[in-house]
Amino acid sequence: MGGSLTVLWLANGKAVAYLEGSKSGELVEESGRVEELRLSYDVQRDKALSPEQTTEFIQQLVKEIRTCHPAEPT
């Protein structure tokens, strides 16, 4: 996925997906493709850090940046 994904469940039980990129958008109504997109999203979500892990990761990066010394100008 290179942009945002919105999955909508309609009153009739059918799901549709909307893919949005920086220059385009696409409404996906075909159920098989909607399921593929939903599962792809689920995999990415499962790989993501928890909010607490994200905070720790960012704090560690900030510490590392503070200890770096910029290269001498050429």
CSV table of C-alpha atoms in Angstrom, one decimal, residues 8-71:
chain,number,residue,atom,x,y,z
A,8,LEU,CA,-16.5,0.6,4.7
A,9,TRP,CA,-19.1,-1.9,5.6
A,10,LEU,CA,-22.5,-1.1,4.1
A,11,ALA,CA,-25.9,-1.7,5.6
A,12,ASN,CA,-26.4,-4.6,3.2
A,13,GLY,CA,-23.4,-6.3,4.7
A,14,LYS,CA,-21.2,-5.7,1.6
A,15,ALA,CA,-17.7,-4.1,2.1
A,16,VAL,CA,-16.1,-1.6,-0.2
A,17,ALA,CA,-12.6,-0.1,0.0
A,18,TYR,CA,-11.3,3.3,-1.0
A,19,LEU,CA,-7.6,3.6,-1.8
A,20,GLU,CA,-6.2,7.1,-1.8
A,21,GLY,CA,-2.8,8.2,-3.0
A,22,SER,CA,-1.2,11.6,-3.4
A,23,LYS,CA,-2.6,12.0,-6.9
A,24,SER,CA,-5.4,9.6,-7.2
A,25,GLY,CA,-8.2,7.7,-5.5
A,26,GLU,CA,-9.9,4.4,-6.3
A,27,LEU,CA,-13.1,2.9,-5.1
A,28,VAL,CA,-12.9,-0.9,-5.0
A,29,GLU,CA,-16.2,-2.8,-4.9
A,30,GLU,CA,-15.1,-6.3,-6.0
A,31,SER,CA,-15.4,-8.4,-2.9
A,32,GLY,CA,-12.3,-10.5,-3.6
A,33,ARG,CA,-10.1,-7.4,-4.0
A,34,VAL,CA,-11.6,-5.8,-1.0
A,35,GLU,CA,-10.7,-8.9,1.1
A,36,GLU,CA,-7.1,-8.8,-0.3
A,37,LEU,CA,-6.8,-5.2,0.7
A,38,ARG,CA,-8.2,-5.8,4.2
A,39,LEU,CA,-5.9,-8.7,4.8
A,40,SER,CA,-2.9,-6.7,3.6
A,41,TYR,CA,-3.8,-4.0,6.0
A,42,ASP,CA,-4.2,-6.6,8.8
A,43,VAL,CA,-0.7,-7.9,8.2
A,44,GLN,CA,0.8,-4.4,8.3
A,45,ARG,CA,-1.1,-3.6,11.5
A,46,ASP,CA,0.1,-6.8,13.1
A,47,LYS,CA,3.7,-5.9,12.3
A,48,ALA,CA,3.4,-2.4,13.8
A,49,LEU,CA,4.9,-1.5,17.1
A,50,SER,CA,2.5,-0.8,20.0
A,51,PRO,CA,2.1,2.8,21.1
A,52,GLU,CA,4.4,2.1,24.1
A,53,GLN,CA,7.1,0.5,21.9
A,54,THR,CA,6.8,3.3,19.4
A,55,THR,CA,7.5,5.8,22.2
A,56,GLU,CA,10.5,3.9,23.4
A,57,PHE,CA,11.8,3.6,19.9
A,58,ILE,CA,11.5,7.3,19.2
A,59,GLN,CA,13.1,8.1,22.6
A,60,GLN,CA,16.1,5.9,21.7
A,61,LEU,CA,16.5,7.6,18.4
A,62,VAL,CA,16.5,11.0,20.0
A,63,LYS,CA,19.2,9.8,22.4
A,64,GLU,CA,21.3,8.5,19.5
A,65,ILE,CA,20.9,11.7,17.5
A,66,ARG,CA,22.0,13.8,20.5
A,67,THR,CA,25.3,11.7,20.8
A,68,CYS,CA,26.1,12.1,17.1
A,69,HIS,CA,28.6,14.7,16.0
A,70,PRO,CA,28.1,16.4,12.7
A,71,ALA,CA,30.7,15.8,10.0
